[in-house]
Coordinates of C-alpha atoms and ligand atoms in Angstrom, one line a residue:
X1 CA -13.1 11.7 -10.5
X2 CA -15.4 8.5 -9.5
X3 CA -19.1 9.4 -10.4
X4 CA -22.3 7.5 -10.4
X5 CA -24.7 8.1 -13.1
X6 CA -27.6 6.6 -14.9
X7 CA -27.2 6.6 -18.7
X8 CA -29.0 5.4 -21.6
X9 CA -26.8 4.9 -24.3
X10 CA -29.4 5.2 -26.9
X11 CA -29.8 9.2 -25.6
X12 CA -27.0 10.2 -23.8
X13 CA -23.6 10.7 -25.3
X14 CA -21.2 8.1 -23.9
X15 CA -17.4 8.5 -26.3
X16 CA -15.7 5.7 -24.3
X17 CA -17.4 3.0 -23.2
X18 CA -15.8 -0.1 -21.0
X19 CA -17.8 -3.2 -21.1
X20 CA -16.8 -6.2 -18.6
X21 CA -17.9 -9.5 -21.1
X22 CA -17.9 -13.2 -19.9
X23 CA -16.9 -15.9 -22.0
X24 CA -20.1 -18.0 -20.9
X25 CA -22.9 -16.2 -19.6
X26 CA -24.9 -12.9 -20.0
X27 CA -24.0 -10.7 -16.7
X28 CA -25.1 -7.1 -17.9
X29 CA -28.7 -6.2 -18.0
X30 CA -28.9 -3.2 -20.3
X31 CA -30.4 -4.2 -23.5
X32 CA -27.9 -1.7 -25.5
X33 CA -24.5 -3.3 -23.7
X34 CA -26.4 -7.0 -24.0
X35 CA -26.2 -5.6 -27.7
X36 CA -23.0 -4.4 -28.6
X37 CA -21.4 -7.5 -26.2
X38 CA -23.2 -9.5 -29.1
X39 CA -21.4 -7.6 -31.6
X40 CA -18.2 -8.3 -30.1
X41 CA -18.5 -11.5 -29.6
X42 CA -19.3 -12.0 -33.5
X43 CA -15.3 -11.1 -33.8
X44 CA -13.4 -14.1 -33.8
X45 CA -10.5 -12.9 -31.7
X46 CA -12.5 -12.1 -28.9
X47 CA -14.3 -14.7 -26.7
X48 CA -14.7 -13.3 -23.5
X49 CA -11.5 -15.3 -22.2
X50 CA -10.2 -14.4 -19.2
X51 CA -7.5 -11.1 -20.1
X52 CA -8.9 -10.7 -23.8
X53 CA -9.2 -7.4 -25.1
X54 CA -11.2 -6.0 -27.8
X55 CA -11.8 -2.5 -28.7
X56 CA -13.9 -1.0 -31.6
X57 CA -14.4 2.3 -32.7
X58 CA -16.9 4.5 -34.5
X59 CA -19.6 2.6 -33.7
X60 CA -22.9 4.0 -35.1
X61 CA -25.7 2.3 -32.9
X62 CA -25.7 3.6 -30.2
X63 CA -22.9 6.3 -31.1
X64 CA -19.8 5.5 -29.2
X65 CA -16.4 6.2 -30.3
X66 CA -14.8 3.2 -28.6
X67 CA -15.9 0.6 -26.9
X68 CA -13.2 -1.1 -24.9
X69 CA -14.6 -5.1 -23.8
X70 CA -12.4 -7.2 -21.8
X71 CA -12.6 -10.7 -21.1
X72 CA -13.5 -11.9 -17.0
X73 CA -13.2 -15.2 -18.1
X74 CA -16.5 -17.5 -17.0
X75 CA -18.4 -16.1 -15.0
X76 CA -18.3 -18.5 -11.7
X77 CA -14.8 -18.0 -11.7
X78 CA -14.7 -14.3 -11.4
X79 CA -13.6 -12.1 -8.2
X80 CA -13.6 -9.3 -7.2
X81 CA -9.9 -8.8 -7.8
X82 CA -10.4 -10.0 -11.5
X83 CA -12.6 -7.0 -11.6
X84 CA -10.1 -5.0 -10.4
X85 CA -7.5 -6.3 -12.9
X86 CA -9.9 -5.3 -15.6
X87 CA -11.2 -2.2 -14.7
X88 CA -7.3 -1.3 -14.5
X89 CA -6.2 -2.6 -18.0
X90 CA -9.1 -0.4 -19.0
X91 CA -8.0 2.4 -17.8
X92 CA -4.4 1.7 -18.9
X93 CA -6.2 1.3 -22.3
X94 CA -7.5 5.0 -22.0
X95 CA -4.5 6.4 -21.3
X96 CA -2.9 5.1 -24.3
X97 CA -5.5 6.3 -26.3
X98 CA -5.6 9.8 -25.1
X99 CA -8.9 9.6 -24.2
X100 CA -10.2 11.7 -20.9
X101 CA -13.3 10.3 -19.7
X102 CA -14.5 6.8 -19.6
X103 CA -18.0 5.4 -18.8
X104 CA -18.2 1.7 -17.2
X105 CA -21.1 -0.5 -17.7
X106 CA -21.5 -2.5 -14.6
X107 CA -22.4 -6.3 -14.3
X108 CA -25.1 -7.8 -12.6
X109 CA -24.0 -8.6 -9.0
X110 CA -26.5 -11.7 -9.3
X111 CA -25.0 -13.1 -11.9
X112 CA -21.6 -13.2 -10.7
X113 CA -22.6 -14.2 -7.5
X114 CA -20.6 -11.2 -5.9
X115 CA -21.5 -8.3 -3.2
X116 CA -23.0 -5.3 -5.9
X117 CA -20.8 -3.1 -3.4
X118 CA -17.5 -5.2 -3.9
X119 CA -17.7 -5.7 -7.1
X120 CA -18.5 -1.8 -8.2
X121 CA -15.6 -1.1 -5.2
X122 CA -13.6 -3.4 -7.4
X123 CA -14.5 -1.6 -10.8
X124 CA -14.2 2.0 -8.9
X125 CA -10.4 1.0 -7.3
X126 CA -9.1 -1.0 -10.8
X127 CA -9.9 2.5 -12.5
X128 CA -8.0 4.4 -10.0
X129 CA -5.0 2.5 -9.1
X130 CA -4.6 2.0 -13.3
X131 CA -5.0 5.3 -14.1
X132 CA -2.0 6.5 -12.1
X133 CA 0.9 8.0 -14.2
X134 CA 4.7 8.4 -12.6
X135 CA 6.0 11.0 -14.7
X136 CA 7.7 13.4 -12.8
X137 CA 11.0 13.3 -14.1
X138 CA 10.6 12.7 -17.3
X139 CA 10.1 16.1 -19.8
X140 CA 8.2 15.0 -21.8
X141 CA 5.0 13.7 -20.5
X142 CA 3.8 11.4 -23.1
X143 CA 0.5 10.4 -21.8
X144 CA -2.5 11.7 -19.8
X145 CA -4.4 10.1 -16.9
X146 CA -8.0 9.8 -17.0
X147 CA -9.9 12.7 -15.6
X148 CA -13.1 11.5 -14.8
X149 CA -14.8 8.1 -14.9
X150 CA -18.3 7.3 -14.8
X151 CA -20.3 4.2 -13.2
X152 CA -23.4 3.0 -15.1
X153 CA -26.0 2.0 -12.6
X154 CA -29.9 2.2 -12.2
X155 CA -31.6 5.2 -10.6
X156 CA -31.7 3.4 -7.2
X157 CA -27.8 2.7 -7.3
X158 CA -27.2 6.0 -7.5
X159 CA -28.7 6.4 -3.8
X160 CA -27.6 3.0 -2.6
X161 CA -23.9 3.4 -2.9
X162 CA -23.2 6.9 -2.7
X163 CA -20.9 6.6 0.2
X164 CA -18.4 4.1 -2.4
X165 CA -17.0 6.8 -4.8
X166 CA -15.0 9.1 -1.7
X167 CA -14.5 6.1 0.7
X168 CA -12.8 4.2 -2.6
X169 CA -11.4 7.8 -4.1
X170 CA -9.4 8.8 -0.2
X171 CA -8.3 5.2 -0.2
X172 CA -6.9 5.0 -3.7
X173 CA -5.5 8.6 -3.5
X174 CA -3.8 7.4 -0.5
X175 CA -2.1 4.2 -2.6
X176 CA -0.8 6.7 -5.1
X177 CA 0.5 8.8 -2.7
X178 CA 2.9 6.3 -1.1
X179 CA 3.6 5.1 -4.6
X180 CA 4.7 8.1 -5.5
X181 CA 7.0 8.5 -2.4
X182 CA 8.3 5.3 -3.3
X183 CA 9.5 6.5 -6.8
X184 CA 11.1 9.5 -5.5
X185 CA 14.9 9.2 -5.7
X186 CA 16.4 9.0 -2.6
X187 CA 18.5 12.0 -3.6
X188 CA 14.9 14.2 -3.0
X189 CA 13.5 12.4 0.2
X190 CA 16.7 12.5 2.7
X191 CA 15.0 12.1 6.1
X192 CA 14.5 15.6 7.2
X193 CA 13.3 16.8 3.6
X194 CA 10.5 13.2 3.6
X195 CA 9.8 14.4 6.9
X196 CA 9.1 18.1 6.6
X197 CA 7.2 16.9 2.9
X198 CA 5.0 14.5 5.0
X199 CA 4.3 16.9 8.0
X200 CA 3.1 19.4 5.7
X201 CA 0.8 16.9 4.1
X202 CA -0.7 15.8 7.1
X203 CA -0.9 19.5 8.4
X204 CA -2.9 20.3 5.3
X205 CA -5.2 17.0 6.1
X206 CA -5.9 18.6 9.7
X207 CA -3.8 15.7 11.4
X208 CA -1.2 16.8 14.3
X209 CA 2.3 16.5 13.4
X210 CA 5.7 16.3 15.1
X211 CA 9.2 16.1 13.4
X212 CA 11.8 14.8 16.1
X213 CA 15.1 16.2 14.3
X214 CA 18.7 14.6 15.7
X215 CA 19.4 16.8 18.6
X216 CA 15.8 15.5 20.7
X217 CA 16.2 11.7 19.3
X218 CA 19.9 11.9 20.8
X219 CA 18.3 13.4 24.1
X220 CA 16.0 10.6 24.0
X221 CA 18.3 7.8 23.8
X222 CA 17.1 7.0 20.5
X223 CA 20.5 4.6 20.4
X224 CA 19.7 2.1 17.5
X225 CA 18.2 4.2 15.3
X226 CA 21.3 6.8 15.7
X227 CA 23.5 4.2 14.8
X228 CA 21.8 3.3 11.4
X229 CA 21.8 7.3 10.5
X230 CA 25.5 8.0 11.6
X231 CA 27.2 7.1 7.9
X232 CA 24.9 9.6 6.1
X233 CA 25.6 13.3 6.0
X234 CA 21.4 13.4 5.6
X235 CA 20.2 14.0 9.0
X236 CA 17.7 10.9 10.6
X237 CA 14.0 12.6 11.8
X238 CA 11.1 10.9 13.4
X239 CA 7.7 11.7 12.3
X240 CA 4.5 11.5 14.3
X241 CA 1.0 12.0 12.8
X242 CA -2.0 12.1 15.2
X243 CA -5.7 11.6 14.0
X244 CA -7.8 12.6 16.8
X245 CA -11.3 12.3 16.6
X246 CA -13.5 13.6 19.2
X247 CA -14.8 10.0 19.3
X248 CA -13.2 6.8 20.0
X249 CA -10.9 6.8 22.8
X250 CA -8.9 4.0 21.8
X251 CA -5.4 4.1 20.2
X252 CA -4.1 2.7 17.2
X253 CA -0.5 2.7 16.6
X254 CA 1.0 2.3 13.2
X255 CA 4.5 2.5 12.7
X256 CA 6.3 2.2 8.9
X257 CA 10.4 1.3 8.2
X258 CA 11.5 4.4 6.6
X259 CA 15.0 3.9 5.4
X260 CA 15.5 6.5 2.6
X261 CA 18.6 4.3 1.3
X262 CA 19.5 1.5 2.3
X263 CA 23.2 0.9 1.3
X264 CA 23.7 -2.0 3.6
X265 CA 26.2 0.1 5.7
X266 CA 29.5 -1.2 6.4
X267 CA 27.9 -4.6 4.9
X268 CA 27.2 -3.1 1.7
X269 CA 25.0 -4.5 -0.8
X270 CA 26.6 -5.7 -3.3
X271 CA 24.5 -6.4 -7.3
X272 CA 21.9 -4.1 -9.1
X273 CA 19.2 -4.2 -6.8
X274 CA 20.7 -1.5 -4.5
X275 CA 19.5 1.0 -7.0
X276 CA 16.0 -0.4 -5.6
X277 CA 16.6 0.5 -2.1
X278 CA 15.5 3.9 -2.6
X279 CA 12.1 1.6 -1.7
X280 CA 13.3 1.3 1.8
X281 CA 10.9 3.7 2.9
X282 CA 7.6 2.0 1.3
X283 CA 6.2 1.0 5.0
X284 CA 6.7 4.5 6.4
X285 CA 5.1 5.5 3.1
X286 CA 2.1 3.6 3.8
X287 CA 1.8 4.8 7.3
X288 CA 1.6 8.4 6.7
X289 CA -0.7 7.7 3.3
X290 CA -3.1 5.7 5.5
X291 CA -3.0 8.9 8.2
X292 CA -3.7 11.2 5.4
X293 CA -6.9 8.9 4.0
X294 CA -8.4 8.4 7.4
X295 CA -8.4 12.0 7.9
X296 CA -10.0 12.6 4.9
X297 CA -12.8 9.6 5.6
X298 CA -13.0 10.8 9.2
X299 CA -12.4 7.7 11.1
X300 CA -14.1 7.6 14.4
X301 CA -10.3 5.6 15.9
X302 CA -7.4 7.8 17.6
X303 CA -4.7 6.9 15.0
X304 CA -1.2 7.3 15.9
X305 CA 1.6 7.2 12.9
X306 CA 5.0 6.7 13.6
X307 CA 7.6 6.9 10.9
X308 CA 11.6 6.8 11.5
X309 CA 13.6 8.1 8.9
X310 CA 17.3 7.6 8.2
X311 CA 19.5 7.0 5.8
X312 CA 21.9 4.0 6.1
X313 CA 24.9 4.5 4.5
X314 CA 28.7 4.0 4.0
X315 CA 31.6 6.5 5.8
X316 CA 33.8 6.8 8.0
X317 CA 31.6 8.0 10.6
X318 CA 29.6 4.9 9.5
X319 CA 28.6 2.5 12.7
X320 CA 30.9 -0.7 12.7
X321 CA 29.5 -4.1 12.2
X322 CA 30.1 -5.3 16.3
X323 CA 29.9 -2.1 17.5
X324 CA 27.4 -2.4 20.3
X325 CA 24.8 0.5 21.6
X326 CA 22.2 0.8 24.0
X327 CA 18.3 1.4 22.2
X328 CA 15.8 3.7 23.6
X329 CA 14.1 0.4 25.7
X330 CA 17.6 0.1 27.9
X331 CA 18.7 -3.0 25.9
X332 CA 21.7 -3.4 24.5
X333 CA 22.3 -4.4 20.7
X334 CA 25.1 -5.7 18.7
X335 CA 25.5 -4.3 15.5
X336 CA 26.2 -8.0 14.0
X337 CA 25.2 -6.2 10.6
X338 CA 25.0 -3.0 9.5
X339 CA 22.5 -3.9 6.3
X340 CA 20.1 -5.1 9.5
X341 CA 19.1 -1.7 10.1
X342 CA 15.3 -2.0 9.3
X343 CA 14.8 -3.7 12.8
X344 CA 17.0 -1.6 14.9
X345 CA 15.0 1.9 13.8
X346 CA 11.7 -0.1 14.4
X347 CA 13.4 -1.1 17.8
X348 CA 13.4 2.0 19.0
X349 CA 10.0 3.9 17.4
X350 CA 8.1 0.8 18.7
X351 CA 9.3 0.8 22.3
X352 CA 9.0 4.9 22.4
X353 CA 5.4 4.6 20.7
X354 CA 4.3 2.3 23.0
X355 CA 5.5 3.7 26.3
X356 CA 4.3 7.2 24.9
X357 CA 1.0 6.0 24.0
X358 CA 0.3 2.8 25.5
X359 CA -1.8 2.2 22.6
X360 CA -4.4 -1.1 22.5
X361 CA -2.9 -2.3 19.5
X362 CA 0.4 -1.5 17.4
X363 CA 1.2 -2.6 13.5
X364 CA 4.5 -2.0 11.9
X365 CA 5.2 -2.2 7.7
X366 CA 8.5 -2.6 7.0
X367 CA 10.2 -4.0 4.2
X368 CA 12.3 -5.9 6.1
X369 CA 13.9 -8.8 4.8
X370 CA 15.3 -10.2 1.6
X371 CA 14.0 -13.9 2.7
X372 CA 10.4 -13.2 3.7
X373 CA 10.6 -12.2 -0.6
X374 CA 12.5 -16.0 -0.6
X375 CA 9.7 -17.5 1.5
X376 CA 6.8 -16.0 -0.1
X377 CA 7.7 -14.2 -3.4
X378 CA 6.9 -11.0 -4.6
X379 CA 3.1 -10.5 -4.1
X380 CA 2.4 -11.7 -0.3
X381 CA 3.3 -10.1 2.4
X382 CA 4.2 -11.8 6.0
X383 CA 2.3 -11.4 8.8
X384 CA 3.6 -12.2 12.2
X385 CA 1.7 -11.8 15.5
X386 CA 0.8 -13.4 18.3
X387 CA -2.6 -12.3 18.6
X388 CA -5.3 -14.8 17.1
X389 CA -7.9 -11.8 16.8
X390 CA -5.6 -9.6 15.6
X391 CA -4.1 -12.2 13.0
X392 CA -7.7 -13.0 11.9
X393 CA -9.0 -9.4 11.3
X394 CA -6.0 -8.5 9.6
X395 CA -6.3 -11.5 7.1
X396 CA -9.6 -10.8 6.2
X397 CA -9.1 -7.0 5.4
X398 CA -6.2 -8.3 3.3
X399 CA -9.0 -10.9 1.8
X400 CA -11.1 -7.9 1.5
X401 CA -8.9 -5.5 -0.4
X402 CA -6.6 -8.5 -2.3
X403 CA -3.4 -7.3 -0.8
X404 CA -2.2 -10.5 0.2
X405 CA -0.7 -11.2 3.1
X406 CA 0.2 -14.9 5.0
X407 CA 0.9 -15.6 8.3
X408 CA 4.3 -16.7 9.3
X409 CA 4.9 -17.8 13.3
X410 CA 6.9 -16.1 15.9
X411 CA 8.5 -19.7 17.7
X412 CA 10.0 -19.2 21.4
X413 CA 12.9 -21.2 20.7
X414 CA 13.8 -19.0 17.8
X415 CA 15.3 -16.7 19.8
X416 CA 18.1 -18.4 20.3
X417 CA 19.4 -17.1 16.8
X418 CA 20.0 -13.7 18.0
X419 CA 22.0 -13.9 21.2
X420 CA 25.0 -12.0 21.5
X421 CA 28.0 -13.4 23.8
X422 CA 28.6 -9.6 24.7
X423 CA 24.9 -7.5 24.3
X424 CA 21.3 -8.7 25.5
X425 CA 20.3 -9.5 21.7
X426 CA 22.5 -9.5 18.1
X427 CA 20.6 -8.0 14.8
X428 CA 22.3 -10.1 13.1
X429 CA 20.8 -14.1 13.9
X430 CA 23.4 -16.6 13.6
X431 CA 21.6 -18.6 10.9
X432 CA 20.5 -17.6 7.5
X433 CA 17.6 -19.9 7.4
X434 CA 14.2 -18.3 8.4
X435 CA 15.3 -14.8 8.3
X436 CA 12.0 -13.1 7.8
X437 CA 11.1 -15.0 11.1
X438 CA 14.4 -14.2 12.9
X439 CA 13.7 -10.1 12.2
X440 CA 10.0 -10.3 13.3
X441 CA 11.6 -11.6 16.6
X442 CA 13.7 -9.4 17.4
X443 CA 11.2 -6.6 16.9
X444 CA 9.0 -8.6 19.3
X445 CA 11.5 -7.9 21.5
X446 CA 10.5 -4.6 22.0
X447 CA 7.2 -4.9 21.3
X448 CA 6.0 -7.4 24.9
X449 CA 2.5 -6.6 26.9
X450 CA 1.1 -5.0 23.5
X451 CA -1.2 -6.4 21.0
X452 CA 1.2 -6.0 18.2
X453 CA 1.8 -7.2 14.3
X454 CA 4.3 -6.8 12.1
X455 CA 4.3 -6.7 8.3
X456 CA 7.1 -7.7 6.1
X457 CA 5.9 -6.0 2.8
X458 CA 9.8 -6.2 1.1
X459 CA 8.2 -8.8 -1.5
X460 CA 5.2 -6.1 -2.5
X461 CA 5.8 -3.0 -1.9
X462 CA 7.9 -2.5 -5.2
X463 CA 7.9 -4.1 -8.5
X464 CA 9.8 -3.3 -11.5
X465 CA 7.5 -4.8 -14.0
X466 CA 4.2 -3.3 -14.3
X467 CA 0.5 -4.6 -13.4
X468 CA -2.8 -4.6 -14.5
X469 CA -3.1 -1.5 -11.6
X470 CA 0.3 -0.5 -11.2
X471 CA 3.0 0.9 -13.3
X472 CA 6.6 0.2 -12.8
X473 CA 7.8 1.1 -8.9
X474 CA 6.0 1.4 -5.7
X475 CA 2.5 -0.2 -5.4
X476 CA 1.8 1.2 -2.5
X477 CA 0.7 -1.9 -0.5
X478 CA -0.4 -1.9 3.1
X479 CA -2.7 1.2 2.5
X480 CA -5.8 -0.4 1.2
X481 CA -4.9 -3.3 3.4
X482 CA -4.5 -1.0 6.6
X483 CA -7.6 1.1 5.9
X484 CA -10.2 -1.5 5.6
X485 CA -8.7 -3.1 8.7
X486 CA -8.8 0.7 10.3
X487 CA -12.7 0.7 9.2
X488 CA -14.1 -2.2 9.8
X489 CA -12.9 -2.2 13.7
X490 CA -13.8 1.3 13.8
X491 CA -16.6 1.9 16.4
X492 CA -18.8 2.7 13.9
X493 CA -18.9 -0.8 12.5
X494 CA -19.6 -2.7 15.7
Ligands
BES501 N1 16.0 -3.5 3.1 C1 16.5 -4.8 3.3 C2 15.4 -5.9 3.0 C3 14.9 -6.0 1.5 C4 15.4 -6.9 0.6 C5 13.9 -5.2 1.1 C6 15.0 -6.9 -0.6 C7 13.4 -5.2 -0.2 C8 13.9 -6.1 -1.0 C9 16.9 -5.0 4.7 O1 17.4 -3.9 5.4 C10 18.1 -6.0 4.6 O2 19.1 -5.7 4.0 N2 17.9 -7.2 5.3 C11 18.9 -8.2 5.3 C12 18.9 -8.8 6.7 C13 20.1 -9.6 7.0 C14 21.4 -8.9 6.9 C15 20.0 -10.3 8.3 C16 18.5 -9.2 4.3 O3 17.3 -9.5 4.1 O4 19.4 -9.8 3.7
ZN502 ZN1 19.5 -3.5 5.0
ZN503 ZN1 16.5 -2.1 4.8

């Protein structure tokens, strides 16, 4: 899809061209785009501005059927992820134009003072992410995707970033997978159908996988995680995806919240945003997307996925809020709320991942609470750990790939919100107020003597409005964000 390619416009024949214009400086080189970014600019409309958009068609010198500019804004303001945005609405542009192909010219990294690998990564990802299309259930399909999308640079570029288009292509792929996981209606991804689906992917990707159906989680004292799953009629099912290089001896573990509904149990939700809890699963989404694209790039890490899957709803087989049961760590939990069910699955996958693998460091993404959305809104993530290094390098791949997350902090005294007069800890704390901090501490209980941090991606891992690189749904967050994290502490990188 991605491709590199030297072109001269005055020879070659380019249909669709996208041009990147700012509204106060020069940044393309190419005497032909300098030229038709000149004619734009001559329309009044268009300025360059920051989101602008101007397209023109049929133009006869050089020969291009449309030219599609879009406005960075000026030019010392511009980022990477205002590339991204770009690149995406250009692609979004495409599609509703029916065209197949687009080629991009590509600024001068000099004169936006940006990386010439980050900002053609930008370009390459914007294109991608934009150009994905969730049509599944509709019959008729209205519009089609791009198929292939060209990257203007000099001879020399060609060489110099060869390794971007399938490093950018396995990560993006990986982000519209779990989007399109997301999207599924829970109807079609009950635990042991997701699971089966994503076993089979990962078998195809040359990753080990195990499904753990009821009858061995029961044997293994899966407790918590039992509980969640006994209102549904859907079977729960634990997934585990190995990446085994022959390198790198140490282990990664990643573990995702895979709720396939979440109802709320007992404590059912009550409003129109249930009908989004068929997003419940987005972290365990992003966990096996990110297994699938580091087979594919080959990472030189032992990666360990770990996905629970269940189904939490309402029946008379449905656990009880106060009903108390043991998780697979020994301690006991009261069931102060059945719609806190995220935590108690993660409970028990984290303590079973971590005693079976004694891994070196463990992250979970879960969309987890309602008030980490409160506390940060709908495009940042929390991030809770109690690791500086870990904290640091996680933050900068979220820098790195613009899918923002914050840190949040894990305070001792804290705890004291989920004691239980009759268990050794209470899902449910016993104040409303710093919820998204109350969760993340009661998964540290299960989580002591490993480097370990959690993500609470409720906020972005689905959004019903559409973005420049999104459509309407899952975004799939935490895959770009966990892959760049996953590369740059691979061996490999130093
Ligand atoms: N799945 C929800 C969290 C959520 C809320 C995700 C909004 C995405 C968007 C989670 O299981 C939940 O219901 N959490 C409760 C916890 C409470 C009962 C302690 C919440 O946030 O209200
Ligand atoms: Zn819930
Ligand atoms: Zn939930």
């Amino acid at each position: 899809m991605l491709r590199l390619a030297t072109v001269d416009l005055k020879r070659d024949a380019v249909k669709t061209l996208f041009v990147p214009v700012c509204e106060d400086k020069a940044i393309h080189s190419d005497p032909v785009v300098c030229g038709l970014v000149e004619k734009a600019m001559t329309i009044e409309a268009f300025r360059g501005k920051k989101d602008q958009e101007l397209v023109l068609h049929n133009l006869s010198d050089p020969p291009i059927e449309n030219a599609i500019f879009r406005g960075l804004g000026k030019a010392g303001q511009v980022s990477a992820d205002s590339l991204r945005q770009a690149s995406g609405r250009a692609a979004k542009r495409c599609i509703k134009m029916g065209v197949p192909r687009l080629w991009s010219a590509v600024p001068e990294a000099g004169a936006l003072g940006i990386d010439p690998a980050v900002l053609l990564a930008a370009l390459m990802e914007g294109i991608l992410l934009g150009n994905h299309i969730f049509d599944r259930y509709k019959k008729e399909k209205e519009n089609k995707p791009l198929a292939r999308a060209d990257f203007m640079v000099p001879a020399d570029g060609a060489r110099r970033f060869a390794a971007l288009p399938p490093r950018i292509e396995a990560a993006c792929r990986g982000a519209i997978l779990a989007r399109e996981w997301v999207n599924t209606p829970s109807n079609e991804k009950t635990p042991e159908a997701f699971a089966r689906e994503v076993a089979a992917a990962a078998k195809k990707s040359g990753l080990t996988a195990r499904v753990m159906v009821e009858a061995e989680l029961r044997r293994r004292n899966f407790g918590a995680l039992l509980a969640v799953s006994a209102g549904s009629r859907h079977r729960p099912a634990l997934v585990v995806l190995e990446h085994k290089p022959r390198r790198g001896k140490e282990t990664v573990v990643l573990v995702g919240k895979g709720v396939t509904f979440d109802s709320g149990g007992i404590n059912i939700k009550t409003g129109p945003s249930i009908a989004d809890m068929k997003s419940d699963m987005a972290g365990a989404a992003a966990v096996a997307a990110v297994l699938l694209s580091a087979a594919a790039l080959k990472l030189d890490r032992r990666i360990v996925g770990v996905i629970p899957l269940v189904e939490n709803m309402v029946s008379g087989d449905a656990t009880r809020p106060g009903d108390i049961v043991t998780s697979f760590s020994g301690k006991t939990v009261e069931i102060g709320n059945t719609d806190a069910e995220g935590r108690l699955i993660l409970a028990d996958a984290l303590a079973w991942a971590l005693k079976t693998y004694a891994p070196q460091v463990a992250i979970d993404v879960a969309t987890l609470t309602g008030a980490c959305v409160v506390a940060l809104g709908e495009e940042i993530a929390g991030l809770f750990t109690a690791d500086e290094a870990l904290k640091e390098e996680i933050l900068a791949a979220s820098a790195r790939t613009h899918e923002r997350c914050w840190p949040l902090p894990l305070p001792e005294d804290y705890k004291e919100l989920l004691k239980s007069s009759f268990a050794d800890i209470n899902n449910m704390p016993s104040a409303r107020e710093g919820g998204a901090i109350s969760a993340a501490l009661f998964l540290s209980e299960f989580t002591a003597g490993t480097r370990w941090a959690h993500i609470d991606i409720a906020g972005p891992a689905y959004h019903k409005k559409e973005s420049a690189i999104c459509g309407p749904g899952g975004t799939g967050f935490g895959v770009r964000l966990l892959l760049d994290w996953l590369l740059h502490i691979s061996p490999r990188f130093g």
